Amino acid sequence: MRISKLSIDGFGLFDGQFELDLPEKTALIIGDNETGKSTLVGAVGAILFGFETESERMAFAPYGAPSPRCGSLEVETDGKRYRFSRDFASNRAKVELLPPASRVMFDGSAKPRGRTDEKEAYSELLRNLLGLERLDLFKNSVLVEQDCMQPDMKDIVRRIASGAASADYSIVRDNLKENCEALTVAVPWGTPKKRKLRKIEILENELRQKRSELSETSQAVATVEEARGRLSLLESQTATTAEEIEQQKDMERDIAAFAGVFYEKRRLAEQVNECRNEIRAVEKLAKDLKKCGDKIETEYSSYLSLPEQAETELADLLRLRQNERELEGKLRQTESGAPVEVVSTARVRFAVIFIVTGLLIAGSGVAFLLGVVRIIAIICGIAVAAWPLINLVLHMREHESARQGRLAVLREQLQHLEMQADAIASKYRISERVNPEEMLSKLRELKSLFQEKEKTEEAIRQHMKLDALNAKCDRFANDLFVAGKKIDELKSRRPRLDDLERGGQIGKALEEARAQTVRLEKRMGEMVGERDALKLKLAAAEARETFSEEKLEEEISEKQSELNRLKHSREAHLLAIKVLDDAISEFGSAHLARIEKKTSEYLSRITGSERKVKLDQELAPLEVQEGQLRLEPACLSHGARDQLYFALRLAAIDEVCGDIRLPVLLDDPFVNFDEPRLKATLRMLDVLSESRQIILFTHDRRYRDWRPAAYELERRTPTLNQ
């Protein structure tokens, strides 16, 4: 059998239609990462078996699409051509026999999960054409993916133990187990998933119930009279308790009404006091407002006509006069200062050094030199000694000039300030006898009074008007009077309420009344429950009194016979299941030796040396023997383990599929093989391709030395670096 053509539309990286024609023996598909190699491998499994979960289906949805669209697969086997098609959104599958003998072999729903007639028919068709009917068996046999070389052998063991072409013994055994579990919960292979009673347990319970009824029937006559007497007593007690409950509820309602009116009266009294306090506060604010207005009119009437900026300009006048006094002080200080600048210590040292140096030069010329040189030395010495004195005179003249400049600036500033101060004083008619500071203080006091007046007016506006407050207070007082009348009425009906009011225990009394009502109702409920149960018991006893004991014994006999029959059926099922388990074990053991032999042959071809593989009953490798050396799989390198599991897969494929030579799909599984073993594996694939199709997906272009590429994939999405 070989795959001749793969077509997909809207699947994974392939947003549009894509077709891939495959050669007969070996197909090498080369492509870099993210070019769609694994997508094509997934498409083969999805077309044949569908997606088992919604997450698997969404993983292959094109960008921006809710689901993959569709795909088809054309295969050739035994001289016939078939086309497998699937719509991934609806899971509708179609299998066609292609020309010349065209016909539709299946067209219907083929969801991987669930058990429907259409699903069973599709699985049977896959089993007949491919030898496989489930995706997990496909992934653990003919599909070999990178870093997934080790197969899960449980499904393969089950398929081998049951036989691929013969009757499925395990299904028969499972059906027998289901039938046995329908008879009883007590089975030797563990408790069933649904722990509901089965037929045997139900019959046993019914037998126990019938025997109990038979025993109770004999006692029914004796209990009828006793039950009737007790029932009469309970009826009397129930009536008495009902009257007590009604009285207690009346008391509870009166206390609750008294408590409500009492707390309402207290609340109304507090509201009356609050209204009166608010009225007094409003009256006080009105008095304060009038007092403030009178004070403004009597004490500050002369200042009311001044403009708003008067306070600022008077403050400026005071500041200007202060600045005048400061400038006058600076001017007097500058005028009275000494014309000679105090010479600094550094300048004195500088002058002394030059004078001493000049005198030394002149003295040296007089003492040691002659003629013209002596005259020059004397002149230089005098010049050096005189230069600091000349510099000091020049500096004193410069300092005096700067002092005169400062005096002119100070006089100009003083004149400017006097002009500004005179302008403000003339504006407000301030003479020498008027103190501006006192005038400014009065203005500020007037401003403070206006602010206080505004605050008082705002506080009055926030309160209700006096008429409204008085009306509100009268309304609360009237409500308070009505509440007092209600309290007096309740006290006249229940004198105990007066004591509760004086003791301040109204809330506690209400809680006690409610608790007493609850206790009475609970006792009433218990008596009603006991009465109803006694009525049922009396009715049952009266019914048993007339019930036929012979009829009960006859029913017990019939149910015991049915129970014995079901127990015999359970033993027969258990015996049949044991026989099938033995047959399955024997059938599976017959395949173990062949798989071990084929695995050893394939591994020897890959490694180039004679090796023997030992497997357990679950087809898991136990050890690898090379000469006298025996190694467990855990002791092998990662690459050696991959080679062992690849050889095991090939052997399992041969054993599972029998005469059906399925193609082997390889998704770059040999990345951990070294160069010699990779070449040996490729040689073995050459031999294997004579009997089955090999489809190898890889990114390694060195495989071109082994086979020319049947197809080279191009990148369809941006890389991570881009």
XYZ file of C-alpha atoms in Angstrom:
722
model
C 0.000 0.000 0.000
C 1.247 3.520 -0.805
C 0.060 7.138 -0.540
C -0.047 8.665 -4.021
C -1.437 12.145 -3.333
C -2.115 14.460 -0.378
C -4.428 17.484 -0.829
C -5.327 20.033 1.861
C -7.228 23.322 1.865
C -6.853 25.750 4.789
C -4.786 23.529 7.104
C -2.139 24.924 9.456
C 0.488 26.950 7.587
C -1.224 26.191 4.262
C -3.900 28.862 4.098
C -5.011 27.929 0.589
C -5.018 24.724 -1.458
C -1.907 22.548 -1.495
C -1.274 19.238 -3.272
C 1.640 16.834 -2.861
C 2.252 13.910 -5.277
C 4.367 11.149 -3.757
C 6.532 8.555 -5.557
C 5.935 4.857 -5.184
C 8.808 3.700 -2.949
C 10.695 6.468 -1.184
C 9.526 10.088 -0.889
C 12.009 12.648 0.490
C 10.399 16.001 1.441
C 12.915 18.687 2.469
C 12.078 21.981 4.140
C 13.442 24.374 6.734
C 11.784 24.966 10.066
C 8.298 26.519 9.844
C 7.784 25.406 6.232
C 5.002 22.917 7.085
C 6.627 19.480 7.390
C 4.899 18.569 10.652
C 1.689 20.163 9.308
C 1.675 17.699 6.384
C 2.323 14.777 8.756
C -0.547 15.947 10.975
C -2.790 16.307 7.928
C -2.389 12.607 7.067
C -3.563 11.524 10.539
C -6.324 14.167 10.662
C -7.786 13.131 7.285
C -7.867 9.438 8.208
C -8.874 9.620 11.883
C -10.010 13.203 12.632
C -9.179 15.349 15.691
C -9.883 13.788 19.083
C -10.071 17.126 20.958
C -11.083 20.688 20.117
C -7.621 21.976 21.092
C -5.978 19.642 18.525
C -8.359 20.914 15.851
C -7.699 24.583 16.688
C -3.919 23.971 16.654
C -4.128 23.329 12.872
C -6.508 26.217 12.089
C -5.061 28.730 9.593
C -4.336 32.222 10.853
C -7.604 34.080 11.452
C -9.811 31.028 10.715
C -11.957 29.235 13.347
C -11.058 25.753 12.079
C -9.157 23.841 9.364
C -11.292 23.408 6.273
C -10.826 20.100 4.432
C -8.349 17.602 3.035
C -8.090 14.371 1.043
C -5.680 11.455 0.734
C -5.357 9.075 -2.243
C -3.882 5.616 -1.605
C -3.196 2.567 -3.747
C -3.439 -0.994 -2.445
C -3.938 -4.380 -4.141
C -4.228 -2.665 -7.541
C -7.100 -0.410 -6.396
C -7.117 3.319 -5.741
C -9.034 4.903 -2.862
C -9.653 8.521 -1.835
C -10.197 9.452 1.858
C -11.773 12.920 2.271
C -12.741 14.809 5.427
C -14.408 18.123 6.268
C -12.720 19.149 9.533
C -15.412 21.587 10.664
C -18.249 19.008 10.531
C -16.115 15.802 10.857
C -17.872 14.415 7.794
C -15.747 11.768 6.061
C -16.003 10.143 2.641
C -14.228 7.066 1.212
C -14.355 6.509 -2.546
C -13.100 3.695 -4.777
C -11.586 5.547 -7.727
C -11.964 4.587 -11.422
C -12.218 2.289 -13.183
C -14.503 0.642 -10.552
C -15.916 3.878 -9.102
C -18.188 3.761 -6.064
C -18.678 5.513 -2.699
C -17.787 3.123 0.117
C -18.624 5.524 2.986
C -20.150 8.988 3.313
C -21.163 10.159 6.768
C -20.130 11.512 10.163
C -16.890 10.031 11.535
C -16.191 11.783 14.832
C -13.243 10.204 16.688
C -15.203 10.142 19.951
C -18.546 8.501 20.537
C -20.115 5.249 19.359
C -22.562 5.560 16.491
C -23.464 3.233 13.637
C -21.703 5.508 11.137
C -18.572 5.664 13.329
C -18.489 1.851 13.677
C -18.908 1.432 9.910
C -16.043 3.870 9.224
C -13.782 2.150 11.796
C -14.494 -1.242 10.219
C -13.623 0.154 6.759
C -10.315 1.566 8.098
C -9.550 -1.757 9.773
C -10.090 -3.657 6.513
C -8.149 -1.231 4.269
C -5.368 -0.026 6.603
C -5.296 -2.497 9.491
C -5.621 0.536 11.844
C -8.744 2.361 12.967
C -7.513 4.784 15.673
C -5.191 7.790 15.659
C -3.256 6.703 18.767
C -2.447 3.323 17.155
C -1.374 5.189 13.997
C 0.967 7.468 16.003
C 2.504 4.547 17.897
C 3.181 2.470 14.797
C 3.670 3.885 11.287
C 4.234 7.547 12.334
C 7.715 8.243 13.750
C 8.221 11.839 14.937
C 11.298 13.685 16.152
C 11.970 13.137 19.895
C 8.980 10.724 19.980
C 10.780 7.593 18.906
C 9.630 5.549 21.922
C 6.114 4.191 21.200
C 3.324 3.586 23.707
C 2.969 -0.173 23.291
C -0.301 -0.660 25.226
C -2.539 -0.313 22.152
C -0.130 -2.410 20.104
C -0.163 -5.153 22.757
C -3.976 -5.129 22.761
C -4.128 -5.322 18.962
C -1.560 -8.155 18.878
C -3.300 -10.029 21.705
C -6.684 -9.764 19.968
C -5.482 -10.359 16.409
C -5.777 -7.887 13.569
C -7.746 -10.062 11.172
C -9.405 -12.569 13.488
C -12.159 -12.052 16.061
C -11.422 -9.439 18.710
C -11.307 -11.617 21.820
C -10.801 -8.650 24.127
C -14.015 -7.018 22.889
C -15.897 -10.253 23.581
C -14.277 -10.421 27.008
C -15.204 -6.763 27.706
C -18.795 -7.467 26.681
C -18.895 -10.473 29.021
C -17.519 -8.275 31.810
C -20.214 -5.669 31.139
C -22.891 -8.401 31.272
C -21.396 -9.755 34.499
C -21.256 -6.250 36.016
C -24.919 -5.848 35.086
C -25.636 -8.907 37.266
C -23.573 -7.995 40.359
C -21.228 -5.427 41.870
C -18.984 -8.149 43.360
C -16.578 -8.931 40.482
C -12.965 -10.191 40.820
C -11.443 -7.442 38.606
C -12.441 -4.522 40.846
C -15.473 -2.364 41.573
C -17.350 -1.142 38.465
C -17.211 2.570 37.652
C -20.911 3.033 38.446
C -21.415 1.571 41.893
C -25.181 1.186 41.608
C -26.858 -1.987 42.770
C -27.112 -4.731 40.149
C -29.740 -7.452 39.638
C -28.364 -9.896 42.255
C -27.979 -7.223 44.955
C -31.422 -5.820 44.122
C -33.001 -9.270 44.492
C -31.149 -9.875 47.755
C -32.425 -6.535 49.101
C -35.954 -7.386 47.979
C -35.718 -10.795 49.710
C -34.545 -9.171 52.920
C -37.394 -6.674 52.661
C -40.001 -9.397 52.083
C -38.718 -11.440 55.011
C -38.810 -8.290 57.141
C -42.401 -7.656 56.025
C -43.340 -11.204 56.926
C -41.851 -10.733 60.389
C -43.544 -7.390 60.833
C -46.942 -8.686 59.754
C -47.049 -11.023 62.727
C -46.361 -8.099 65.050
C -48.816 -5.712 63.373
C -51.890 -6.837 65.322
C -50.203 -6.211 68.680
C -49.035 -2.731 67.736
C -52.322 -1.429 66.248
C -54.102 -0.843 69.607
C -51.009 0.680 71.175
C -50.587 3.036 68.211
C -54.235 4.133 68.358
C -53.967 5.072 72.061
C -50.750 6.992 71.503
C -52.286 8.776 68.482
C -55.262 9.975 70.531
C -52.917 11.387 73.202
C -50.840 13.173 70.572
C -53.935 14.744 68.999
C -54.905 16.230 72.397
C -51.364 17.503 73.084
C -51.165 18.996 69.598
C -54.380 20.988 70.085
C -53.204 22.295 73.487
C -49.828 23.322 72.085
C -51.484 25.109 69.139
C -53.477 27.253 71.607
C -50.288 28.074 73.550
C -48.556 29.078 70.315
C -51.386 31.467 69.390
C -51.283 33.084 72.853
C -47.511 33.375 72.720
C -47.662 34.945 69.251
C -50.208 37.511 70.501
C -47.868 38.365 73.371
C -44.926 38.577 70.970
C -46.829 40.909 68.624
C -47.800 43.222 71.531
C -44.213 43.379 72.810
C -42.920 43.993 69.285
C -45.501 46.777 68.769
C -44.631 48.296 72.171
C -40.900 48.152 71.367
C -41.490 49.823 67.984
C -43.597 52.641 69.467
C -41.211 53.028 72.434
C -38.157 53.459 70.201
C -40.177 55.719 67.873
C -41.128 57.916 70.846
C -37.484 58.120 71.897
C -36.455 59.047 68.335
C -39.181 61.734 68.128
C -38.076 63.240 71.463
C -34.503 63.483 70.146
C -35.735 65.129 66.928
C -37.810 67.705 68.935
C -34.699 68.593 70.966
C -32.632 68.864 67.781
C -35.238 71.222 66.218
C -35.297 73.413 69.304
C -31.502 73.559 69.426
C -31.452 74.497 65.751
C -34.026 77.283 66.366
C -31.865 78.695 69.178
C -28.787 78.513 66.942
C -30.554 80.395 64.108
C -31.757 83.080 66.521
C -28.211 83.505 67.884
C -26.814 83.815 64.326
C -29.404 86.499 63.515
C -28.376 88.482 66.602
C -24.692 88.181 65.701
C -25.431 89.345 62.137
C -27.305 92.437 63.392
C -24.553 93.230 65.882
C -21.886 93.002 63.167
C -23.885 95.266 60.820
C -24.405 97.878 63.530
C -20.726 97.917 64.351
C -19.816 98.472 60.710
C -22.285 101.363 60.381
C -21.233 103.134 63.611
C -17.449 102.616 63.845
C -16.325 102.270 60.222
C -18.765 104.428 58.258
C -15.954 106.750 57.052
C -14.095 103.820 55.503
C -17.018 102.377 53.526
C -16.524 104.823 50.650
C -12.896 103.868 50.077
C -12.139 101.814 46.946
C -11.269 98.112 47.134
C -7.567 98.716 46.397
C -7.226 101.123 49.318
C -5.777 98.472 51.615
C -3.156 97.478 49.032
C -2.176 101.073 48.248
C -1.915 102.024 51.945
C 0.323 98.988 52.516
C 2.394 100.176 49.543
C 2.600 103.671 51.140
C 3.957 102.211 54.386
C 6.443 100.102 52.446
C 7.573 103.154 50.393
C 8.126 105.237 53.558
C 10.105 102.390 55.087
C 12.238 102.242 51.943
C 12.698 106.049 52.147
C 14.054 105.770 55.674
C 16.423 102.962 54.648
C 17.710 104.959 51.624
C 18.206 108.079 53.766
C 20.288 106.024 56.207
C 22.406 104.616 53.371
C 22.803 108.127 51.922
C 23.975 109.577 55.246
C 26.340 106.670 55.716
C 27.797 107.112 52.245
C 28.172 110.919 52.659
C 29.871 110.641 56.048
C 32.257 107.876 54.976
C 36.109 108.557 54.859
C 37.436 109.326 51.377
C 40.370 107.047 51.880
C 39.723 103.400 51.468
C 40.994 101.185 54.172
C 44.058 99.550 52.708
C 43.946 95.768 52.812
C 46.681 93.702 54.424
C 47.643 92.161 51.129
C 48.083 95.610 49.510
C 50.248 96.737 52.477
C 52.445 93.650 52.173
C 52.707 94.250 48.465
C 53.838 97.906 49.012
C 56.356 96.979 51.734
C 57.930 94.310 49.533
C 58.327 96.747 46.625
C 59.712 99.589 48.850
C 62.252 97.259 50.540
C 63.214 95.822 47.157
C 63.692 99.333 45.684
C 65.787 100.485 48.668
C 67.953 97.356 48.410
C 68.514 97.994 44.715
C 69.444 101.684 45.350
C 71.683 100.820 48.329
C 73.469 98.106 46.329
C 74.135 100.593 43.538
C 75.609 103.152 45.969
C 77.731 100.583 47.767
C 78.960 98.343 45.002
C 78.615 100.062 41.636
C 80.383 102.954 39.950
C 79.670 105.520 37.300
C 76.623 105.242 35.031
C 75.651 101.789 36.367
C 75.445 103.244 39.874
C 73.135 106.012 38.651
C 70.907 103.510 36.808
C 70.715 101.257 39.899
C 69.787 104.207 42.112
C 67.078 105.358 39.653
C 65.625 101.808 39.363
C 65.600 101.372 43.130
C 63.802 104.711 43.588
C 61.271 103.776 40.858
C 60.535 100.344 42.414
C 60.104 101.909 45.862
C 57.852 104.747 44.530
C 55.576 102.569 42.342
C 53.308 101.201 45.239
C 52.772 104.765 46.486
C 51.715 105.899 43.006
C 49.356 102.910 42.701
C 47.767 103.727 46.105
C 47.042 107.335 45.068
C 45.395 106.186 41.837
C 43.281 103.621 43.718
C 42.059 106.276 46.217
C 40.964 108.550 43.350
C 39.072 105.670 41.695
C 37.348 104.796 45.004
C 36.246 108.429 45.550
C 34.767 108.569 42.045
C 32.761 105.354 42.694
C 31.482 106.789 45.993
C 30.183 109.925 44.291
C 28.391 107.744 41.704
C 26.672 105.720 44.430
C 25.560 108.932 46.140
C 23.922 110.123 42.921
C 22.069 106.836 42.446
C 20.824 106.840 46.052
C 19.547 110.439 45.773
C 17.693 109.567 42.525
C 16.061 106.486 44.122
C 15.070 108.495 47.196
C 13.452 111.169 45.038
C 11.483 108.518 43.088
C 10.176 106.916 46.303
C 9.139 110.315 47.723
C 7.158 111.027 44.545
C 5.291 107.685 44.765
C 4.550 108.167 48.478
C 3.293 111.724 47.921
C 0.986 110.508 45.120
C -0.656 107.901 47.360
C -0.885 110.328 50.326
C -2.516 113.013 48.181
C -5.007 110.436 46.777
C -6.261 109.537 50.245
C -5.659 113.040 51.751
C -3.171 111.807 54.315
C -1.521 114.663 56.188
C 1.238 114.629 58.724
C -1.340 114.238 61.525
C -2.940 111.157 59.980
C -1.241 107.855 60.725
C -1.378 105.522 57.675
C -0.699 102.474 59.831
C -3.814 103.196 61.940
C -5.832 103.756 58.787
C -4.603 100.434 57.306
C -5.428 98.645 60.563
C -8.997 100.030 60.466
C -9.409 98.879 56.860
C -8.273 95.376 57.770
C -10.639 95.294 60.753
C -13.476 96.387 58.425
C -12.549 93.596 55.984
C -12.546 91.054 58.819
C -16.004 92.274 59.914
C -17.357 91.901 56.377
C -15.950 88.341 56.209
C -17.499 87.501 59.555
C -20.827 88.916 58.315
C -20.669 86.781 55.147
C -19.929 83.645 57.189
C -22.868 84.385 59.468
C -25.194 84.930 56.496
C -23.944 81.663 54.914
C -24.560 79.794 58.186
C -28.102 81.249 58.348
C -28.747 80.177 54.717
C -27.692 76.601 55.554
C -30.440 76.375 58.165
C -34.139 76.250 57.528
C -36.187 79.361 58.024
C -37.552 79.939 61.503
C -41.151 79.428 60.383
C -40.298 76.082 58.790
C -38.282 75.022 61.851
C -41.154 75.878 64.177
C -43.600 73.958 61.958
C -41.259 70.958 61.884
C -40.864 71.076 65.662
C -44.665 71.236 66.129
C -45.089 68.206 63.807
C -42.548 66.149 65.752
C -44.202 67.180 69.031
C -47.595 66.059 67.707
C -46.147 62.682 66.600
C -44.561 62.357 70.038
C -47.937 62.885 71.663
C -49.567 60.211 69.424
C -46.789 57.726 70.276
C -47.379 58.352 73.976
C -51.105 57.600 73.535
C -50.266 54.277 71.778
C -47.905 53.312 74.613
C -50.610 54.046 77.181
C -53.076 51.843 75.240
C -50.609 48.918 75.107
C -49.827 49.306 78.834
C -53.513 49.207 79.687
C -53.833 45.903 77.772
C -50.524 44.413 78.992
C -49.633 45.804 82.489
C -46.332 43.878 82.354
C -45.100 46.315 79.690
C -44.927 49.131 82.288
C -42.400 47.120 84.318
C -40.415 46.338 81.168
C -40.271 50.049 80.270
C -39.029 51.088 83.720
C -36.484 48.256 83.801
C -35.258 48.974 80.279
C -35.681 45.290 79.303
C -37.980 45.626 76.282
C -35.465 44.168 73.814
C -34.607 41.263 76.101
C -38.300 40.512 76.702
C -38.939 40.531 72.927
C -36.074 38.081 72.336
C -37.360 35.799 75.101
C -40.893 35.897 73.645
C -39.581 34.990 70.191
C -37.425 32.198 71.629
C -40.427 30.831 73.525
C -42.480 30.899 70.287
C -39.715 29.020 68.463
C -39.556 26.413 71.247
C -43.320 25.914 71.139
C -43.306 25.638 67.330
C -40.419 23.160 67.474
C -42.274 21.068 70.032
C -45.393 21.357 67.878
C -43.429 20.204 64.817
C -42.010 17.237 66.719
C -45.487 16.227 67.893
C -46.935 16.655 64.375
C -44.077 14.611 62.929
C -44.556 11.913 65.533
C -48.317 11.995 64.906
C -47.917 11.673 61.122
C -45.352 8.904 61.500
C -47.650 7.137 63.912
C -50.508 7.465 61.423
C -48.352 5.903 58.703
C -47.226 3.186 61.078
C -50.827 2.574 62.113
C -51.943 2.432 58.487
C -49.130 0.003 57.667
C -49.939 -2.106 60.718
C -53.607 -2.152 59.806
C -52.671 -3.157 56.242
C -50.373 -5.947 57.472
C -53.055 -7.083 59.797
C -55.129 -8.110 56.800
C -52.154 -9.056 54.543
C -51.826 -12.724 53.575
C -48.766 -14.441 55.033
C -49.139 -17.204 52.431
C -48.799 -14.667 49.611
C -45.596 -13.248 51.156
C -44.076 -16.717 51.474
C -44.947 -17.451 47.831
C -43.221 -14.212 46.665
C -40.148 -15.022 48.768
C -39.915 -18.453 47.150
C -40.138 -17.013 43.615
C -37.480 -14.367 44.265
C -35.129 -16.937 45.826
C -35.413 -19.089 42.677
C -34.638 -16.061 40.467
C -31.646 -15.197 42.690
C -30.237 -18.714 42.356
C -30.571 -18.496 38.558
C -28.718 -15.166 38.412
C -25.901 -16.491 40.603
C -25.464 -19.471 38.269
C -25.336 -17.034 35.318
C -22.654 -14.960 37.111
C -20.488 -18.048 37.666
C -20.865 -18.966 33.974
C -19.762 -15.462 32.903
C -16.732 -15.550 35.228
C -15.700 -18.936 33.827
C -16.021 -17.700 30.214
C -13.979 -14.552 31.021
C -11.213 -16.691 32.543
C -11.110 -18.903 29.446
C -10.868 -15.815 27.177
C -8.092 -14.293 29.350
C -6.097 -17.508 29.011
C -6.695 -17.560 25.248
C -5.626 -13.912 24.839
C -2.482 -14.494 26.905
C -1.589 -17.578 24.858
C -2.284 -15.734 21.568
C -0.145 -12.748 22.622
C 2.754 -14.931 23.743
C 2.896 -16.486 20.283
C 3.637 -13.018 18.797
C 6.260 -11.985 21.390
C 9.003 -14.214 19.973
C 8.416 -12.966 16.416
C 8.532 -9.303 17.497
C 11.739 -9.889 19.481
C 13.307 -11.566 16.429
C 12.262 -8.811 14.015
C 13.364 -6.074 16.421
C 16.784 -7.749 16.774
C 17.113 -8.002 12.972
C 16.224 -4.354 12.381
C 18.526 -3.143 15.205
C 21.409 -5.259 13.852
C 20.953 -3.691 10.400
C 20.996 -0.168 11.862
C 24.018 -0.651 14.139
C 26.003 -2.907 11.787
C 26.636 -5.501 14.510
C 24.732 -8.546 15.726
C 22.386 -7.596 18.575
C 19.561 -9.361 20.371
C 16.629 -7.586 22.037
C 14.679 -8.994 24.977
C 11.056 -7.748 25.510
C 8.563 -8.184 28.346
C 4.866 -9.150 27.971
C 3.982 -5.471 27.378
C 6.570 -5.274 24.530
C 8.782 -2.935 26.561
C 12.536 -3.513 25.978
C 14.204 -5.242 28.917
C 17.761 -5.492 27.626
C 19.962 -5.373 24.534
C 22.561 -8.108 24.154
C 25.738 -7.687 22.063
C 27.960 -10.696 22.484
C 28.495 -11.160 26.220
C 27.450 -7.583 26.995
C 23.911 -7.021 28.263
C 22.599 -3.474 28.679
C 19.270 -2.099 29.897
C 17.672 0.662 27.762
C 18.368 3.239 30.512
C 22.114 2.539 30.155
C 22.103 3.325 26.422
C 22.832 6.745 24.968
C 19.978 8.885 23.660
C 20.856 8.040 20.054
C 21.172 4.308 20.786
C 17.758 4.311 22.511
C 16.206 6.042 19.474
C 17.659 3.309 17.227
C 16.267 0.595 19.541
C 12.774 2.137 19.588
C 12.824 2.655 15.799
C 13.631 -1.015 15.309
C 10.810 -1.919 17.752
C 8.374 0.274 15.799
C 9.243 -1.419 12.512
C 8.758 -4.858 14.061
C 5.442 -3.809 15.638
C 4.212 -2.439 12.291
C 4.931 -5.786 10.620
C 3.105 -7.688 13.356
C 0.104 -5.347 13.737
C -0.698 -4.769 10.081
C 0.029 -8.301 8.873
C -0.214 -8.505 5.080
C -1.123 -4.798 4.755
C 2.150 -2.996 4.062
C 1.367 0.492 5.346
C 3.639 3.421 4.443
C 6.068 4.570 7.137
C 5.972 8.344 7.852
C 9.213 9.713 9.287
C 9.192 13.296 10.654
C 12.965 13.925 10.966
C 13.452 11.192 13.611
C 17.176 10.511 13.002
C 18.677 13.754 14.363
C 20.399 11.833 17.196
C 21.947 9.145 14.901
C 25.669 9.361 14.240
C 26.942 9.254 10.661
C 27.705 5.472 10.419
C 24.386 4.406 11.969
C 22.458 6.933 9.901
C 23.964 5.432 6.739
C 23.092 1.929 7.996
C 19.522 3.114 8.724
C 19.195 4.587 5.243
C 20.434 1.332 3.707
C 17.826 -0.523 5.740
C 15.160 1.940 4.535
C 16.243 1.139 0.970
C 15.578 -2.532 1.635
C 12.353 -1.708 3.472
C 11.109 0.478 0.581
C 10.945 -2.626 -1.621
C 7.993 -3.866 0.452
C 6.447 -0.618 1.789
C 6.480 3.110 0.980
C 8.864 5.328 2.991
C 7.967 9.032 3.388
C 10.734 11.039 5.090
C 10.265 14.708 6.115
C 13.537 16.472 7.040
C 15.302 19.821 7.138
C 18.731 18.237 6.486
C 19.719 18.704 2.839
C 22.471 16.093 3.188
C 19.770 13.492 2.548
C 19.982 14.517 -1.126
C 23.069 12.290 -1.317
C 20.760 9.393 -0.463
C 17.702 10.274 -2.573
C 16.659 13.219 -4.722
C 13.983 15.290 -3.015
C 10.443 14.600 -4.197
C 9.416 18.061 -2.997
C 11.119 21.024 -1.320
C 8.918 23.171 0.927
C 9.248 26.944 1.103
C 8.776 29.116 4.182
C 5.149 30.257 4.574
C 5.385 32.384 7.727
C 7.920 34.960 8.973
C 10.707 33.556 11.119
C 11.078 34.515 14.771
C 14.183 36.583 13.988
C 12.329 38.506 11.285
